[in-house]
């Protein structure tokens, strides 16, 4: 990222909460909350006030290698077998059959939902995104992703403005329109520590050496790649084993995991 002038906005740490287990996946959920899937398979909703709600018990775990939420509290998962499943807000499986391809060269890499509660699947091998109905599971249209050389895709997000944001492991963040045109291509330092909010802002965790001490930063970049705000992540130098797991951004707040059993909530001050 180019070095820009110091941002004037601030990030406020509102509270810290403890979570019960090692987090595997996080995704924005309803009302500014975060939907979390733990490594043992159980799921919870973390709310900005620090409260937690368990989706399902450990005896009935939900399989997912990627997931996304719908506006009414339902959520969809993409499994290792390239199967898409949809669940109610209580974790009950819904009988919706998604007509996905099972070919090896067309296995889906990532899943997202748009503002109309359609389900998006990214097929990087054939450079396209397929939009499905969340009600019947039938394909609705195909969005070509042109001029992009895909490697391993980490995640995908659809914004309220109709853009599709794709994070790759080659150090670039790519945003494409519904017509497949490229909006930006921005190098980022650590692609497994990135999330995109509903407006298309990029929230990322980076590491820098400050006078011989490794410090973790939280940075927010706007739609055009300009840095809006940044801040230190607290307690990173005091904890020898500190290693941020990842990040999940919603509209105006996000959760950054500071240790396997701790989450910090930050609010962006406009």
PDB file of C-alpha atoms in Angstrom:
ATOM      1  CA  UNK A   1       0.000   0.000   0.000  1.00  0.00           C
ATOM      2  CA  UNK A   2       1.338   3.495  -0.723  1.00  0.00           C
ATOM      3  CA  UNK A   3       2.085   5.635   2.293  1.00  0.00           C
ATOM      4  CA  UNK A   4      -0.657   8.244   2.588  1.00  0.00           C
ATOM      5  CA  UNK A   5      -1.273  11.115   4.979  1.00  0.00           C
ATOM      6  CA  UNK A   6      -2.341  10.242   8.495  1.00  0.00           C
ATOM      7  CA  UNK A   7      -6.085   9.585   8.699  1.00  0.00           C
ATOM      8  CA  UNK A   8      -8.181  11.892  10.874  1.00  0.00           C
ATOM      9  CA  UNK A   9     -10.866   9.389  11.832  1.00  0.00           C
ATOM     10  CA  UNK A  10     -10.536   7.054  14.795  1.00  0.00           C
ATOM     11  CA  UNK A  11     -11.393   3.499  15.791  1.00  0.00           C
ATOM     12  CA  UNK A  12     -12.765   3.006  19.273  1.00  0.00           C
ATOM     13  CA  UNK A  13     -12.446  -0.282  21.141  1.00  0.00           C
ATOM     14  CA  UNK A  14     -15.813  -0.588  22.837  1.00  0.00           C
ATOM     15  CA  UNK A  15     -15.448  -3.903  24.649  1.00  0.00           C
ATOM     16  CA  UNK A  16     -13.685  -7.247  24.763  1.00  0.00           C
ATOM     17  CA  UNK A  17     -15.509 -10.573  24.943  1.00  0.00           C
ATOM     18  CA  UNK A  18     -14.434 -14.160  25.496  1.00  0.00           C
ATOM     19  CA  UNK A  19     -15.379 -16.829  22.980  1.00  0.00           C
ATOM     20  CA  UNK A  20     -15.640 -20.555  23.663  1.00  0.00           C
ATOM     21  CA  UNK A  21     -13.207 -22.264  21.307  1.00  0.00           C
ATOM     22  CA  UNK A  22     -10.936 -21.664  18.332  1.00  0.00           C
ATOM     23  CA  UNK A  23     -12.610 -19.725  15.552  1.00  0.00           C
ATOM     24  CA  UNK A  24     -12.442 -21.073  11.997  1.00  0.00           C
ATOM     25  CA  UNK A  25     -14.790 -18.766  10.049  1.00  0.00           C
ATOM     26  CA  UNK A  26     -16.420 -15.397  10.654  1.00  0.00           C
ATOM     27  CA  UNK A  27     -18.915 -13.547   8.478  1.00  0.00           C
ATOM     28  CA  UNK A  28     -21.104 -10.435   8.923  1.00  0.00           C
ATOM     29  CA  UNK A  29     -24.566 -11.234  10.245  1.00  0.00           C
ATOM     30  CA  UNK A  30     -27.734  -9.259  10.983  1.00  0.00           C
ATOM     31  CA  UNK A  31     -27.845  -6.044  13.054  1.00  0.00           C
ATOM     32  CA  UNK A  32     -24.094  -5.539  13.002  1.00  0.00           C
ATOM     33  CA  UNK A  33     -23.357  -8.895  14.617  1.00  0.00           C
ATOM     34  CA  UNK A  34     -20.876 -11.557  13.539  1.00  0.00           C
ATOM     35  CA  UNK A  35     -21.667 -15.197  12.719  1.00  0.00           C
ATOM     36  CA  UNK A  36     -18.876 -17.469  13.936  1.00  0.00           C
ATOM     37  CA  UNK A  37     -18.071 -21.083  13.130  1.00  0.00           C
ATOM     38  CA  UNK A  38     -15.636 -22.770  15.494  1.00  0.00           C
ATOM     39  CA  UNK A  39     -13.144 -25.451  14.578  1.00  0.00           C
ATOM     40  CA  UNK A  40     -15.213 -28.107  16.362  1.00  0.00           C
ATOM     41  CA  UNK A  41     -18.209 -27.263  14.154  1.00  0.00           C
ATOM     42  CA  UNK A  42     -20.552 -25.395  16.488  1.00  0.00           C
ATOM     43  CA  UNK A  43     -21.738 -21.888  15.626  1.00  0.00           C
ATOM     44  CA  UNK A  44     -22.530 -18.713  17.541  1.00  0.00           C
ATOM     45  CA  UNK A  45     -23.689 -15.171  16.903  1.00  0.00           C
ATOM     46  CA  UNK A  46     -21.573 -12.480  18.586  1.00  0.00           C
ATOM     47  CA  UNK A  47     -23.446  -9.202  19.095  1.00  0.00           C
ATOM     48  CA  UNK A  48     -21.886  -5.734  19.432  1.00  0.00           C
ATOM     49  CA  UNK A  49     -23.026  -5.552  23.057  1.00  0.00           C
ATOM     50  CA  UNK A  50     -20.865  -8.580  23.884  1.00  0.00           C
ATOM     51  CA  UNK A  51     -23.665 -11.129  24.150  1.00  0.00           C
ATOM     52  CA  UNK A  52     -23.476 -14.541  22.444  1.00  0.00           C
ATOM     53  CA  UNK A  53     -26.148 -16.811  21.027  1.00  0.00           C
ATOM     54  CA  UNK A  54     -25.353 -20.415  20.117  1.00  0.00           C
ATOM     55  CA  UNK A  55     -26.851 -21.564  16.826  1.00  0.00           C
ATOM     56  CA  UNK A  56     -26.600 -25.303  17.435  1.00  0.00           C
ATOM     57  CA  UNK A  57     -25.121 -27.683  19.955  1.00  0.00           C
ATOM     58  CA  UNK A  58     -21.903 -29.599  19.471  1.00  0.00           C
ATOM     59  CA  UNK A  59     -23.779 -32.836  18.777  1.00  0.00           C
ATOM     60  CA  UNK A  60     -25.234 -31.494  15.529  1.00  0.00           C
ATOM     61  CA  UNK A  61     -22.369 -29.566  13.979  1.00  0.00           C
ATOM     62  CA  UNK A  62     -22.633 -27.711  10.689  1.00  0.00           C
ATOM     63  CA  UNK A  63     -20.064 -28.463   7.984  1.00  0.00           C
ATOM     64  CA  UNK A  64     -18.689 -25.418   6.130  1.00  0.00           C
ATOM     65  CA  UNK A  65     -15.507 -24.258   4.450  1.00  0.00           C
ATOM     66  CA  UNK A  66     -17.134 -20.909   3.656  1.00  0.00           C
ATOM     67  CA  UNK A  67     -20.405 -19.259   4.664  1.00  0.00           C
ATOM     68  CA  UNK A  68     -22.521 -16.138   4.211  1.00  0.00           C
ATOM     69  CA  UNK A  69     -25.614 -14.652   5.843  1.00  0.00           C
ATOM     70  CA  UNK A  70     -29.023 -13.596   4.533  1.00  0.00           C
ATOM     71  CA  UNK A  71     -30.896 -10.509   5.736  1.00  0.00           C
ATOM     72  CA  UNK A  72     -33.598 -12.480   7.586  1.00  0.00           C
ATOM     73  CA  UNK A  73     -31.148 -14.401   9.782  1.00  0.00           C
ATOM     74  CA  UNK A  74     -30.756 -17.461   7.582  1.00  0.00           C
ATOM     75  CA  UNK A  75     -27.292 -18.415   6.392  1.00  0.00           C
ATOM     76  CA  UNK A  76     -25.772 -20.514   3.627  1.00  0.00           C
ATOM     77  CA  UNK A  77     -22.699 -22.731   3.698  1.00  0.00           C
ATOM     78  CA  UNK A  78     -20.320 -24.114   1.096  1.00  0.00           C
ATOM     79  CA  UNK A  79     -18.992 -27.538   2.068  1.00  0.00           C
ATOM     80  CA  UNK A  80     -15.821 -29.370   1.068  1.00  0.00           C
ATOM     81  CA  UNK A  81     -17.925 -31.467  -1.301  1.00  0.00           C
ATOM     82  CA  UNK A  82     -19.006 -28.365  -3.220  1.00  0.00           C
ATOM     83  CA  UNK A  83     -22.503 -28.571  -1.762  1.00  0.00           C
ATOM     84  CA  UNK A  84     -24.492 -25.470  -0.844  1.00  0.00           C
ATOM     85  CA  UNK A  85     -26.805 -25.745   2.146  1.00  0.00           C
ATOM     86  CA  UNK A  86     -29.135 -23.196   3.678  1.00  0.00           C
ATOM     87  CA  UNK A  87     -30.082 -23.006   7.358  1.00  0.00           C
ATOM     88  CA  UNK A  88     -32.654 -21.104   9.372  1.00  0.00           C
ATOM     89  CA  UNK A  89     -31.599 -18.679  12.096  1.00  0.00           C
ATOM     90  CA  UNK A  90     -31.927 -21.472  14.669  1.00  0.00           C
ATOM     91  CA  UNK A  91     -29.633 -23.767  12.685  1.00  0.00           C
ATOM     92  CA  UNK A  92     -32.376 -25.952  11.206  1.00  0.00           C
ATOM     93  CA  UNK A  93     -31.573 -27.283   7.735  1.00  0.00           C
ATOM     94  CA  UNK A  94     -33.915 -26.061   4.999  1.00  0.00           C
ATOM     95  CA  UNK A  95     -34.942 -28.164   2.037  1.00  0.00           C
ATOM     96  CA  UNK A  96     -33.475 -26.073  -0.766  1.00  0.00           C
ATOM     97  CA  UNK A  97     -31.548 -27.918  -3.472  1.00  0.00           C
ATOM     98  CA  UNK A  98     -28.979 -25.738  -5.216  1.00  0.00           C
ATOM     99  CA  UNK A  99     -28.320 -26.749  -8.824  1.00  0.00           C
ATOM    100  CA  UNK A 100     -24.505 -26.510  -8.659  1.00  0.00           C
ATOM    101  CA  UNK A 101     -22.102 -28.266 -11.013  1.00  0.00           C
ATOM    102  CA  UNK A 102     -20.134 -31.201  -9.648  1.00  0.00           C
ATOM    103  CA  UNK A 103     -17.331 -31.157 -12.258  1.00  0.00           C
ATOM    104  CA  UNK A 104     -13.812 -31.051 -10.851  1.00  0.00           C
ATOM    105  CA  UNK A 105     -12.920 -28.038 -12.982  1.00  0.00           C
ATOM    106  CA  UNK A 106     -15.996 -26.178 -11.807  1.00  0.00           C
ATOM    107  CA  UNK A 107     -15.824 -26.577  -8.050  1.00  0.00           C
ATOM    108  CA  UNK A 108     -16.809 -23.424  -6.210  1.00  0.00           C
ATOM    109  CA  UNK A 109     -14.149 -21.451  -4.340  1.00  0.00           C
ATOM    110  CA  UNK A 110     -16.227 -19.034  -2.274  1.00  0.00           C
ATOM    111  CA  UNK A 111     -19.790 -18.092  -1.390  1.00  0.00           C
ATOM    112  CA  UNK A 112     -21.530 -14.759  -0.768  1.00  0.00           C
ATOM    113  CA  UNK A 113     -25.021 -13.238  -0.700  1.00  0.00           C
ATOM    114  CA  UNK A 114     -26.234 -10.013  -2.320  1.00  0.00           C
ATOM    115  CA  UNK A 115     -28.632  -7.328  -1.085  1.00  0.00           C
ATOM    116  CA  UNK A 116     -31.558  -9.213  -2.651  1.00  0.00           C
ATOM    117  CA  UNK A 117     -30.720 -12.379  -0.671  1.00  0.00           C
ATOM    118  CA  UNK A 118     -29.501 -14.261  -3.706  1.00  0.00           C
ATOM    119  CA  UNK A 119     -26.576 -16.656  -3.288  1.00  0.00           C
ATOM    120  CA  UNK A 120     -23.357 -16.067  -5.242  1.00  0.00           C
ATOM    121  CA  UNK A 121     -20.844 -18.820  -5.994  1.00  0.00           C
ATOM    122  CA  UNK A 122     -17.398 -18.032  -7.352  1.00  0.00           C
ATOM    123  CA  UNK A 123     -15.912 -20.496  -9.863  1.00  0.00           C
ATOM    124  CA  UNK A 124     -12.378 -19.219 -10.391  1.00  0.00           C
ATOM    125  CA  UNK A 125     -11.429 -22.084 -12.735  1.00  0.00           C
ATOM    126  CA  UNK A 126     -13.855 -20.798 -15.353  1.00  0.00           C
ATOM    127  CA  UNK A 127     -13.684 -17.111 -14.279  1.00  0.00           C
ATOM    128  CA  UNK A 128     -17.299 -16.527 -13.390  1.00  0.00           C
ATOM    129  CA  UNK A 129     -19.752 -15.951 -10.567  1.00  0.00           C
ATOM    130  CA  UNK A 130     -23.112 -17.736 -10.693  1.00  0.00           C
ATOM    131  CA  UNK A 131     -26.089 -16.182  -8.914  1.00  0.00           C
ATOM    132  CA  UNK A 132     -28.675 -18.561  -7.385  1.00  0.00           C
ATOM    133  CA  UNK A 133     -32.078 -17.982  -5.823  1.00  0.00           C
ATOM    134  CA  UNK A 134     -32.057 -18.620  -2.076  1.00  0.00           C
ATOM    135  CA  UNK A 135     -35.700 -19.686  -2.265  1.00  0.00           C
ATOM    136  CA  UNK A 136     -35.554 -22.391  -4.931  1.00  0.00           C
ATOM    137  CA  UNK A 137     -31.841 -22.902  -5.490  1.00  0.00           C
ATOM    138  CA  UNK A 138     -32.065 -22.404  -9.259  1.00  0.00           C
ATOM    139  CA  UNK A 139     -29.355 -20.447 -11.122  1.00  0.00           C
ATOM    140  CA  UNK A 140     -30.451 -16.942 -12.148  1.00  0.00           C
ATOM    141  CA  UNK A 141     -27.561 -15.477 -14.106  1.00  0.00           C
ATOM    142  CA  UNK A 142     -23.819 -15.716 -14.728  1.00  0.00           C
ATOM    143  CA  UNK A 143     -21.392 -12.867 -14.032  1.00  0.00           C
ATOM    144  CA  UNK A 144     -18.122 -13.148 -16.003  1.00  0.00           C
ATOM    145  CA  UNK A 145     -14.984 -12.104 -14.137  1.00  0.00           C
ATOM    146  CA  UNK A 146     -12.629 -10.910 -16.867  1.00  0.00           C
ATOM    147  CA  UNK A 147      -8.968  -9.883 -16.850  1.00  0.00           C
ATOM    148  CA  UNK A 148      -8.293 -11.685 -13.600  1.00  0.00           C
ATOM    149  CA  UNK A 149      -5.706 -14.409 -13.148  1.00  0.00           C
ATOM    150  CA  UNK A 150      -7.080 -16.553 -10.343  1.00  0.00           C
ATOM    151  CA  UNK A 151      -5.016 -18.502  -7.880  1.00  0.00           C
ATOM    152  CA  UNK A 152      -6.435 -19.656  -4.557  1.00  0.00           C
ATOM    153  CA  UNK A 153      -9.416 -17.508  -3.587  1.00  0.00           C
ATOM    154  CA  UNK A 154      -9.855 -16.814   0.094  1.00  0.00           C
ATOM    155  CA  UNK A 155     -13.219 -15.076   0.236  1.00  0.00           C
ATOM    156  CA  UNK A 156     -15.839 -13.111  -1.671  1.00  0.00           C
ATOM    157  CA  UNK A 157     -18.261 -10.361  -0.673  1.00  0.00           C
ATOM    158  CA  UNK A 158     -21.105  -8.535  -2.413  1.00  0.00           C
ATOM    159  CA  UNK A 159     -21.617  -4.892  -1.423  1.00  0.00           C
ATOM    160  CA  UNK A 160     -24.769  -2.786  -1.206  1.00  0.00           C
ATOM    161  CA  UNK A 161     -23.710  -1.028  -4.413  1.00  0.00           C
ATOM    162  CA  UNK A 162     -23.739  -4.231  -6.412  1.00  0.00           C
ATOM    163  CA  UNK A 163     -19.991  -4.739  -6.533  1.00  0.00           C
ATOM    164  CA  UNK A 164     -18.323  -8.065  -5.938  1.00  0.00           C
ATOM    165  CA  UNK A 165     -15.138  -8.021  -3.885  1.00  0.00           C
ATOM    166  CA  UNK A 166     -12.762 -10.974  -4.243  1.00  0.00           C
ATOM    167  CA  UNK A 167      -9.735 -11.553  -2.031  1.00  0.00           C
ATOM    168  CA  UNK A 168      -6.982 -13.734  -3.515  1.00  0.00           C
ATOM    169  CA  UNK A 169      -3.862 -15.213  -2.011  1.00  0.00           C
ATOM    170  CA  UNK A 170      -1.521 -13.458  -4.446  1.00  0.00           C
ATOM    171  CA  UNK A 171      -1.636 -10.258  -2.464  1.00  0.00           C
ATOM    172  CA  UNK A 172      -4.369  -8.457  -4.390  1.00  0.00           C
ATOM    173  CA  UNK A 173      -7.888  -7.393  -3.585  1.00  0.00           C
ATOM    174  CA  UNK A 174     -10.127  -7.328  -6.668  1.00  0.00           C
ATOM    175  CA  UNK A 175     -13.515  -5.641  -6.948  1.00  0.00           C
ATOM    176  CA  UNK A 176     -15.725  -6.319  -9.949  1.00  0.00           C
ATOM    177  CA  UNK A 177     -19.085  -4.976 -11.034  1.00  0.00           C
ATOM    178  CA  UNK A 178     -22.067  -7.096 -11.933  1.00  0.00           C
ATOM    179  CA  UNK A 179     -20.953  -6.784 -15.554  1.00  0.00           C
ATOM    180  CA  UNK A 180     -17.548  -8.254 -14.785  1.00  0.00           C
ATOM    181  CA  UNK A 181     -15.560  -5.013 -15.129  1.00  0.00           C
ATOM    182  CA  UNK A 182     -12.611  -4.382 -12.841  1.00  0.00           C
ATOM    183  CA  UNK A 183     -12.824  -1.466 -10.434  1.00  0.00           C
ATOM    184  CA  UNK A 184      -9.501  -1.772  -8.655  1.00  0.00           C
ATOM    185  CA  UNK A 185      -6.565  -4.035  -8.026  1.00  0.00           C
ATOM    186  CA  UNK A 186      -4.786  -3.239  -4.786  1.00  0.00           C
ATOM    187  CA  UNK A 187      -1.806  -5.057  -3.247  1.00  0.00           C
ATOM    188  CA  UNK A 188      -2.243  -6.052   0.374  1.00  0.00           C
ATOM    189  CA  UNK A 189       0.256  -7.478   2.809  1.00  0.00           C
ATOM    190  CA  UNK A 190      -1.621 -10.295   4.547  1.00  0.00           C
ATOM    191  CA  UNK A 191      -4.586 -11.552   2.602  1.00  0.00           C
ATOM    192  CA  UNK A 192      -5.839 -13.893   5.316  1.00  0.00           C
ATOM    193  CA  UNK A 193      -6.450 -10.893   7.594  1.00  0.00           C
ATOM    194  CA  UNK A 194      -8.897  -8.967   5.380  1.00  0.00           C
ATOM    195  CA  UNK A 195     -12.638  -8.319   5.412  1.00  0.00           C
ATOM    196  CA  UNK A 196     -14.929  -6.100   3.348  1.00  0.00           C
ATOM    197  CA  UNK A 197     -17.914  -4.271   4.821  1.00  0.00           C
ATOM    198  CA  UNK A 198     -21.236  -3.689   3.091  1.00  0.00           C
ATOM    199  CA  UNK A 199     -20.094  -0.383   1.597  1.00  0.00           C
ATOM    200  CA  UNK A 200     -16.956  -1.846   0.033  1.00  0.00           C
ATOM    201  CA  UNK A 201     -14.425  -0.540   2.581  1.00  0.00           C
ATOM    202  CA  UNK A 202     -11.540  -2.910   3.294  1.00  0.00           C
ATOM    203  CA  UNK A 203     -10.591  -3.688   6.907  1.00  0.00           C
ATOM    204  CA  UNK A 204      -7.268  -5.439   7.369  1.00  0.00           C
ATOM    205  CA  UNK A 205      -4.784  -6.481  10.036  1.00  0.00           C
ATOM    206  CA  UNK A 206      -1.136  -5.822   9.245  1.00  0.00           C
ATOM    207  CA  UNK A 207       2.136  -6.239  11.147  1.00  0.00           C
ATOM    208  CA  UNK A 208       4.953  -3.723  11.357  1.00  0.00           C
ATOM    209  CA  UNK A 209       8.198  -3.489  13.294  1.00  0.00           C
ATOM    210  CA  UNK A 210       8.206  -0.377  15.481  1.00  0.00           C
ATOM    211  CA  UNK A 211      11.627   0.208  17.068  1.00  0.00           C
ATOM    212  CA  UNK A 212      12.362  -3.506  17.108  1.00  0.00           C
ATOM    213  CA  UNK A 213       8.940  -4.512  18.435  1.00  0.00           C
ATOM    214  CA  UNK A 214       6.437  -6.278  16.207  1.00  0.00           C
ATOM    215  CA  UNK A 215       3.109  -4.451  16.400  1.00  0.00           C
ATOM    216  CA  UNK A 216      -0.251  -5.293  14.858  1.00  0.00           C
ATOM    217  CA  UNK A 217      -2.249  -2.555  13.161  1.00  0.00           C
ATOM    218  CA  UNK A 218      -5.837  -2.311  12.044  1.00  0.00           C
ATOM    219  CA  UNK A 219      -6.238  -0.371   8.799  1.00  0.00           C
ATOM    220  CA  UNK A 220      -9.358   0.660   6.890  1.00  0.00           C
ATOM    221  CA  UNK A 221      -9.131   1.517   3.190  1.00  0.00           C
ATOM    222  CA  UNK A 222     -11.855   3.117   1.122  1.00  0.00           C
ATOM    223  CA  UNK A 223     -13.274   2.102  -2.208  1.00  0.00           C
ATOM    224  CA  UNK A 224     -10.508   3.846  -4.146  1.00  0.00           C
ATOM    225  CA  UNK A 225      -7.656   2.480  -2.064  1.00  0.00           C
ATOM    226  CA  UNK A 226      -7.245   5.532   0.198  1.00  0.00           C
ATOM    227  CA  UNK A 227      -6.490   4.800   3.841  1.00  0.00           C
ATOM    228  CA  UNK A 228      -9.358   6.088   5.963  1.00  0.00           C
ATOM    229  CA  UNK A 229      -8.196   5.150   9.437  1.00  0.00           C
ATOM    230  CA  UNK A 230      -5.685   3.009  11.266  1.00  0.00           C
ATOM    231  CA  UNK A 231      -4.894   2.120  14.872  1.00  0.00           C
ATOM    232  CA  UNK A 232      -2.775  -0.181  17.012  1.00  0.00           C
ATOM    233  CA  UNK A 233      -4.360  -3.413  18.093  1.00  0.00           C
ATOM    234  CA  UNK A 234      -4.128  -3.446  21.895  1.00  0.00           C
ATOM    235  CA  UNK A 235      -2.050  -5.806  24.017  1.00  0.00           C
ATOM    236  CA  UNK A 236      -0.162  -7.310  21.111  1.00  0.00           C
ATOM    237  CA  UNK A 237       3.328  -6.491  22.415  1.00  0.00           C
ATOM    238  CA  UNK A 238       2.446  -7.631  25.928  1.00  0.00           C
ATOM    239  CA  UNK A 239       1.416 -11.127  24.823  1.00  0.00           C
ATOM    240  CA  UNK A 240       4.304 -13.235  23.381  1.00  0.00           C
ATOM    241  CA  UNK A 241       1.906 -15.613  21.634  1.00  0.00           C
ATOM    242  CA  UNK A 242      -0.212 -12.840  20.129  1.00  0.00           C
ATOM    243  CA  UNK A 243      -1.313 -13.684  16.613  1.00  0.00           C
ATOM    244  CA  UNK A 244      -4.541 -12.213  15.206  1.00  0.00           C
ATOM    245  CA  UNK A 245      -6.601 -14.990  13.644  1.00  0.00           C
ATOM    246  CA  UNK A 246      -8.672 -12.843  11.355  1.00  0.00           C
ATOM    247  CA  UNK A 247     -11.297 -10.191  10.954  1.00  0.00           C
ATOM    248  CA  UNK A 248     -14.972  -9.774  10.042  1.00  0.00           C
ATOM    249  CA  UNK A 249     -16.511  -6.388   9.174  1.00  0.00           C
ATOM    250  CA  UNK A 250     -20.166  -5.359   9.123  1.00  0.00           C
ATOM    251  CA  UNK A 251     -21.554  -1.911   8.365  1.00  0.00           C
ATOM    252  CA  UNK A 252     -19.983   0.176  11.123  1.00  0.00           C
ATOM    253  CA  UNK A 253     -18.144  -2.265  13.399  1.00  0.00           C
ATOM    254  CA  UNK A 254     -16.072  -5.378  13.161  1.00  0.00           C
ATOM    255  CA  UNK A 255     -14.605  -8.143  15.309  1.00  0.00           C
ATOM    256  CA  UNK A 256     -10.864  -8.847  15.412  1.00  0.00           C
ATOM    257  CA  UNK A 257      -9.746 -11.984  17.212  1.00  0.00           C
ATOM    258  CA  UNK A 258      -6.748 -11.049  19.344  1.00  0.00           C
ATOM    259  CA  UNK A 259      -6.161 -14.535  20.762  1.00  0.00           C
ATOM    260  CA  UNK A 260      -7.870 -17.924  20.412  1.00  0.00           C
ATOM    261  CA  UNK A 261     -10.319 -17.037  23.206  1.00  0.00           C
ATOM    262  CA  UNK A 262     -10.741 -13.273  22.938  1.00  0.00           C
ATOM    263  CA  UNK A 263     -12.521 -10.902  20.571  1.00  0.00           C
ATOM    264  CA  UNK A 264     -12.124  -7.134  20.428  1.00  0.00           C
ATOM    265  CA  UNK A 265     -14.996  -5.001  19.131  1.00  0.00           C
ATOM    266  CA  UNK A 266     -14.060  -1.738  17.390  1.00  0.00           C
ATOM    267  CA  UNK A 267     -16.372   1.090  16.347  1.00  0.00           C
ATOM    268  CA  UNK A 268     -15.357   3.500  13.620  1.00  0.00           C
ATOM    269  CA  UNK A 269     -15.832   7.117  14.723  1.00  0.00           C
ATOM    270  CA  UNK A 270     -17.047   9.187  11.760  1.00  0.00           C
TER     271      UNK A 270
END
